[in-house]
Backbone as a ProteinNet text record, in pm:
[ID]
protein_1_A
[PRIMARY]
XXXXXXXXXXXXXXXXXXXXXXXXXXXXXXXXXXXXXXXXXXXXXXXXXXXXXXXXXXXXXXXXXXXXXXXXXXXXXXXXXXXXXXXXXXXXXXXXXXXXXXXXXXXXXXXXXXXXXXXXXXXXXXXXXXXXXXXXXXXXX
[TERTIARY]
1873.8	2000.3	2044.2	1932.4	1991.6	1997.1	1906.3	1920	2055.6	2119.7	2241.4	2376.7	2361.9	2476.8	2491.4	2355.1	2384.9	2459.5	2442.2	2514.7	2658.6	2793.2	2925.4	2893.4	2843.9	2871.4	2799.4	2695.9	2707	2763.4	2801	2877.4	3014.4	3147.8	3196.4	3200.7	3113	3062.2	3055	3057	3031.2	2862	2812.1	2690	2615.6	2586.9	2636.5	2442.3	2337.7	2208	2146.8	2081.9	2034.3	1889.3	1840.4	1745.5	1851.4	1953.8	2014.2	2054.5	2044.1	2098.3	1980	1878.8	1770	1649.3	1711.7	1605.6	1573.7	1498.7	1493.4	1459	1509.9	1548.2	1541.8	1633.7	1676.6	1597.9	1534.3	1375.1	1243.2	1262.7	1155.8	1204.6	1265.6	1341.7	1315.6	1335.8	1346.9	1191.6	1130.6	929.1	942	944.2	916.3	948.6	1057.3	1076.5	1037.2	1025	929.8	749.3	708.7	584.8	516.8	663.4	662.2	673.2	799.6	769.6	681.8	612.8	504	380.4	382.1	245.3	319	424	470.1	442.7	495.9	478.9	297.1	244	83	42.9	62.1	-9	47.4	233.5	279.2	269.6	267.2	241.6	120.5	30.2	-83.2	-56.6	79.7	172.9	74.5	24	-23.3	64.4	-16.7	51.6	126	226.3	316.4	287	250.4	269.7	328.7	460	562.3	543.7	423.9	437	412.4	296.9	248.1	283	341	464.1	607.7	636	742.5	726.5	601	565.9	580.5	514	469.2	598.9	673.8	819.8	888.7	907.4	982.2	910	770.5	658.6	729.7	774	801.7	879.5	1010.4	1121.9	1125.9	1117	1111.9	1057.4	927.7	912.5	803.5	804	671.3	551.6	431.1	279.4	260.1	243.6	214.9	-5.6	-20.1	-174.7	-215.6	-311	-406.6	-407.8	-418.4	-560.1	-374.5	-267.1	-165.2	-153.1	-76.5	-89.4	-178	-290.3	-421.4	-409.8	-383.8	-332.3	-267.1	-157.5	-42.3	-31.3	-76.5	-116.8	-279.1	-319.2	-466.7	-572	-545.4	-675.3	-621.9	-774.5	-732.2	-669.6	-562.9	-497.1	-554.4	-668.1	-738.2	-735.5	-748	-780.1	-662.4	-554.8	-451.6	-453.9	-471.2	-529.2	-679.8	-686.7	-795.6	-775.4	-933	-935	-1035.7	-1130.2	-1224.8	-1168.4	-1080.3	-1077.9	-1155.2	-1170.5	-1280.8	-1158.8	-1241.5	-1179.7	-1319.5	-1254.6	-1327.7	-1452.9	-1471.7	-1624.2	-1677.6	-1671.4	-1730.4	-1768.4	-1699.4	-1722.9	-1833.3	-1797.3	-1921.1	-2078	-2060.2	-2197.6	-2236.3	-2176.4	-2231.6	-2272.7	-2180	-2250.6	-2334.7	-2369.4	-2486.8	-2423.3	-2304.8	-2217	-2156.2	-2072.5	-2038.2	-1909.9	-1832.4	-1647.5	-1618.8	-1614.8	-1556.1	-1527	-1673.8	-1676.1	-1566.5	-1610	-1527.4	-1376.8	-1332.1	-1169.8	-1140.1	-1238.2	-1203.8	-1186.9	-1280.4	-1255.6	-1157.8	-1103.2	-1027.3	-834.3	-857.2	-743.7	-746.8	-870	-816.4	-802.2	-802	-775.5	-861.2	-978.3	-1122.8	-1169.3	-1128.7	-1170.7	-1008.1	-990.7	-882.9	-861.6	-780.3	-781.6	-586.7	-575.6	-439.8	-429.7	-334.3	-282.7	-254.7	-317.9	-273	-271.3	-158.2	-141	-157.9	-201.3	-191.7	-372	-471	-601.4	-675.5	-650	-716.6	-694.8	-761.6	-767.6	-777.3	-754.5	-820.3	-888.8	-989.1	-1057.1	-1111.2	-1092.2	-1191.7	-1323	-1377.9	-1540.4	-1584.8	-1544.6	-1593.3	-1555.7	-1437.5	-1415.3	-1454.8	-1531.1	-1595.9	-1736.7	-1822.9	-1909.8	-1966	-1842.4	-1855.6	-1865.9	-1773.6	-1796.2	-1876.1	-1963.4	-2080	-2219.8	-2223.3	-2296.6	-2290.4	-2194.4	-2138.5	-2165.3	-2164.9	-2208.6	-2335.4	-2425.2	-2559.8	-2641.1	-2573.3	-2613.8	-2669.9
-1433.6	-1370.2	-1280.9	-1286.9	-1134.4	-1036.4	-989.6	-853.8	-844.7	-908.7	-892.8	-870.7	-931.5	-917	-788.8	-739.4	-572.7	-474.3	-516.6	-412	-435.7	-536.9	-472	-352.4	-373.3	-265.8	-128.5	-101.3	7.4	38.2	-26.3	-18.6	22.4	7	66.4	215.3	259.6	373.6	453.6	584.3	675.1	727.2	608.7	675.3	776.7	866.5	995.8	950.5	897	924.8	775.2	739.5	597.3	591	722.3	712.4	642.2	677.2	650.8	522.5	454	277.7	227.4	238.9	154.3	182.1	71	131.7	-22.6	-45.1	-138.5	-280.2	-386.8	-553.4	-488.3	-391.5	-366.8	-342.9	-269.6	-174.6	-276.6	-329.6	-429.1	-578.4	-611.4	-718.5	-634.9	-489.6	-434.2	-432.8	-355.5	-423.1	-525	-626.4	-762.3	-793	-784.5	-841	-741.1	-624.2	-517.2	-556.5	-625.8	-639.8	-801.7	-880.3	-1015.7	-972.9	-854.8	-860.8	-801.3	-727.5	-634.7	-742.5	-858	-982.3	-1029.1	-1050.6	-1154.6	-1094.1	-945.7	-901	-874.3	-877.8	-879.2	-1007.9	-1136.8	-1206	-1271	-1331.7	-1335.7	-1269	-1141.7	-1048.8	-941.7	-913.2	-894.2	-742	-716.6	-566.2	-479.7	-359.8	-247.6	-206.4	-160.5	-98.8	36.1	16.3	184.3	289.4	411	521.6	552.2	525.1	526.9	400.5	325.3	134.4	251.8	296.5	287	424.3	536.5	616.4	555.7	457.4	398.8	250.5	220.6	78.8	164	248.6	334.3	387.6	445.9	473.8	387.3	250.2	151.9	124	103	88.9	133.6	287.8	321.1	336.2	328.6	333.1	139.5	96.6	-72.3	-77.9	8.9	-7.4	-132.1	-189.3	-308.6	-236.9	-283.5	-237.6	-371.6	-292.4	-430.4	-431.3	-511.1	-514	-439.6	-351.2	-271.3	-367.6	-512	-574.7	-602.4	-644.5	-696.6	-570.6	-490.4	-335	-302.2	-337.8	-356.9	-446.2	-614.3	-665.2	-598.6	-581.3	-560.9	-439.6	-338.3	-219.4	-227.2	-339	-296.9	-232.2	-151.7	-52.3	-14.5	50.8	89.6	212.7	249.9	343.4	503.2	468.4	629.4	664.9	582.7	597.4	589.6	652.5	628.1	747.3	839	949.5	1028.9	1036.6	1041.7	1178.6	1250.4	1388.3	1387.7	1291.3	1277.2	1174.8	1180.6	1124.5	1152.4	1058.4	1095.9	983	983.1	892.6	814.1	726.1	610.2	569.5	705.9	760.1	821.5	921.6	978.9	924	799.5	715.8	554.9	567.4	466.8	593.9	692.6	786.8	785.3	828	823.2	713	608.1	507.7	386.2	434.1	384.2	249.8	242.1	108.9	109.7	9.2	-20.3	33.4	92.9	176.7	15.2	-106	-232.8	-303.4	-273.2	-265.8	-234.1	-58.7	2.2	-25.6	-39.4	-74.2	-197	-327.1	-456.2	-412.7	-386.8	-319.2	-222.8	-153.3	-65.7	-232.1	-245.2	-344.4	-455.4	-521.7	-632.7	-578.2	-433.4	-334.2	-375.2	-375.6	-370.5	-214.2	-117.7	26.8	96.3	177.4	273.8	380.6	315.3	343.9	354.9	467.1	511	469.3	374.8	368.6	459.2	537.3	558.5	524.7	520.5	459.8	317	281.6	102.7	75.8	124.8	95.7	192.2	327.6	425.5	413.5	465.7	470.1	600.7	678	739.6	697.6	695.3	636.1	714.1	669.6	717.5	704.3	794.1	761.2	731.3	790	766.5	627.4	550.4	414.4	301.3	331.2	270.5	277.3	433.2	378.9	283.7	310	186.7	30.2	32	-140.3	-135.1	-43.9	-107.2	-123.2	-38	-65	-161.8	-217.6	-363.2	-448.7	-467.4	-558.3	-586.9	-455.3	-452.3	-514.3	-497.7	-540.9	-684.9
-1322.7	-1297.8	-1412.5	-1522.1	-1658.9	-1605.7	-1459.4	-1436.8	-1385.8	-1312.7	-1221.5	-1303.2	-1463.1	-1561.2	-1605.1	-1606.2	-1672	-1548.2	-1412.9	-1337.7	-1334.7	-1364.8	-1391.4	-1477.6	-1611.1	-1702.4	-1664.3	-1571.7	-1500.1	-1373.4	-1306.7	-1219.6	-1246.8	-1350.4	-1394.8	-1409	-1467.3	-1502.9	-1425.2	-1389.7	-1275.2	-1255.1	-1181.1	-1179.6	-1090.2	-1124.6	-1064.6	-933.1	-965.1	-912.7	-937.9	-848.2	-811	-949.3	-1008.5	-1085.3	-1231.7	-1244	-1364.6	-1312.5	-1190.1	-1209.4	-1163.5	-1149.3	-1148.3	-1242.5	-1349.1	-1477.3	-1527.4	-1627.2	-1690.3	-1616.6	-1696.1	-1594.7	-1431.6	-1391.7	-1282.1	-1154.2	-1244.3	-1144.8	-1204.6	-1262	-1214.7	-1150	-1155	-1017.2	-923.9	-876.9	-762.6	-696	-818.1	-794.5	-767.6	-811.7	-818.2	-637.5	-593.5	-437.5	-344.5	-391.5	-261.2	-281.9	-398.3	-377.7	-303.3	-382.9	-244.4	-124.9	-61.4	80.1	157.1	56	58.9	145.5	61.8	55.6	175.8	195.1	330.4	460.1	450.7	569.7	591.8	535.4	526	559.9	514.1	484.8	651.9	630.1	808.9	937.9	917.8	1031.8	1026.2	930.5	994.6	954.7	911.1	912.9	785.6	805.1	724.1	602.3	511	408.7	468.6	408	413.2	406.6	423.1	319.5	201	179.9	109.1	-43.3	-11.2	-93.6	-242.5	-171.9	-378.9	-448	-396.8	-497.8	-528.8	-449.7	-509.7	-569.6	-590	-668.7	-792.9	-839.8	-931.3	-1008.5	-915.1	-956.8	-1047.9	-1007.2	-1027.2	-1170.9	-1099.6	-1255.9	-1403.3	-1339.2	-1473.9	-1534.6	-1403.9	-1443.7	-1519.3	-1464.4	-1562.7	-1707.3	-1716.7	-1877.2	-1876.9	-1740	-1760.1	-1709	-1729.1	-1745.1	-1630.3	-1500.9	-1406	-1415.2	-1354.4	-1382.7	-1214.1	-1242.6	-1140	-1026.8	-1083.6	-971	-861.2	-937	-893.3	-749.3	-829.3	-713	-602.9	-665.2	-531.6	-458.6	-469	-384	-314.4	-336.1	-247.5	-182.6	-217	-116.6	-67.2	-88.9	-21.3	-88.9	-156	-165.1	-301	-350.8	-492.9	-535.7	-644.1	-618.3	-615.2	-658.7	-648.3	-483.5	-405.1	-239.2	-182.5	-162	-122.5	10.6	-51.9	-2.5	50	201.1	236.1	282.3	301.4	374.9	472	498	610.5	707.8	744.1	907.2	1028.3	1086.4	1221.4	1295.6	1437.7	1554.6	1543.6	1653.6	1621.3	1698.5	1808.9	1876.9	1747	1633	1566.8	1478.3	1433.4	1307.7	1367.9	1529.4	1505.5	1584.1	1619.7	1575.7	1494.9	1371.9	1233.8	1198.2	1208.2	1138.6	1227.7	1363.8	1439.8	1476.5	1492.7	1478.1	1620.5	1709.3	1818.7	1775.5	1883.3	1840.3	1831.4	1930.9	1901.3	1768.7	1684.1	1564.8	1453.3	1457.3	1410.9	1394.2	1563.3	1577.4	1462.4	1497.1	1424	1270.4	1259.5	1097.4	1012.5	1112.8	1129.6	1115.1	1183.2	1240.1	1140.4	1120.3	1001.5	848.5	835.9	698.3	626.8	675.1	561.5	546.2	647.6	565.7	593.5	561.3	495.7	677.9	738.9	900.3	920.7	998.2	1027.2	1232.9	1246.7	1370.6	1478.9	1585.8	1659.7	1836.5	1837.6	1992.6	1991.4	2078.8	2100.6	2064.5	2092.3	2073.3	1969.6	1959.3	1888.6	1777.5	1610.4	1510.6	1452.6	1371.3	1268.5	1151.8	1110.4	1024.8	920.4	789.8	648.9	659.9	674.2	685.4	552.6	478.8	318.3	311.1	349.2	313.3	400.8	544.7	606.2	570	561.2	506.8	346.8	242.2	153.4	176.1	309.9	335.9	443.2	461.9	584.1	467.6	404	257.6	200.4	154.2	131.3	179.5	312.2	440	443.9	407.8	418.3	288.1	158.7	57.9	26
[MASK]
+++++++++++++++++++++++++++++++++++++++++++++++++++++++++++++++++++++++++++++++++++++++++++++++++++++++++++++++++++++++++++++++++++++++++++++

């Protein structure tokens, strides 16, 4: 509860921008429970990472002043932060051509977030081919 004492004395204050009241203690309590609900809604519902998780984990990162650990962040968004961003998408006929694989496949893999796959519609995928074929490599190893 130290973080919660420092906000009367900014709260007082006219704070003109949400970057000038979430700093310090503040913004990392604020990390701290977006990366628990981050794990809950993952771990209880099965629910995908955001778009939005890891520029504003990162944000908070720095606005707090704490040095969180890589592997922590990877948990909780999934994937490592270099891959956040993909430019080879295929569907999920083209990605099991290439990779000589069943689309059933693909989808499962796609769905339990073992390769780097964007939702669309109720059955279809877009998929990272670069990050599917790493874990079919993997598989094979």
């Amino acid at each position: 509860m130290s973080t919660l004492s420092a906000l009367p004395d900014v709260a007082s204050q006219e704070v003109t921008s949400l970057d000038a009241l979430v700093r310090g203690p503040i913004a990392a309590a604020v990390l701290r429970s977006l990366m628990r609900d981050q794990m809950r809604q993952m771990r209880e519902n099965g629910a995908g990472v955001q778009t939005w998780t890891l520029p504003v984990f990162k944000a908070l990162q720095e606005a707090s002043g704490v040095e969180i650990e890589r592997t922590a962040l990877v948990s909780v968004t999934g994937r490592g932060i270099g891959r956040l961003n993909s430019s080879s998408w295929v569907g999920v006929m083209e990605a099991a051509t290439r990779t000589q694989r069943s689309e059933r496949q693909i989808r499962r893999l796609a769905a339990s977030g073992r390769v780097i796959a964007k939702r669309l519609g109720n059955r279809s995928w877009l998929i990272d081919i670069e990050s599917l074929e790493n874990v079919l490599r993997r598989q094979a190893a």
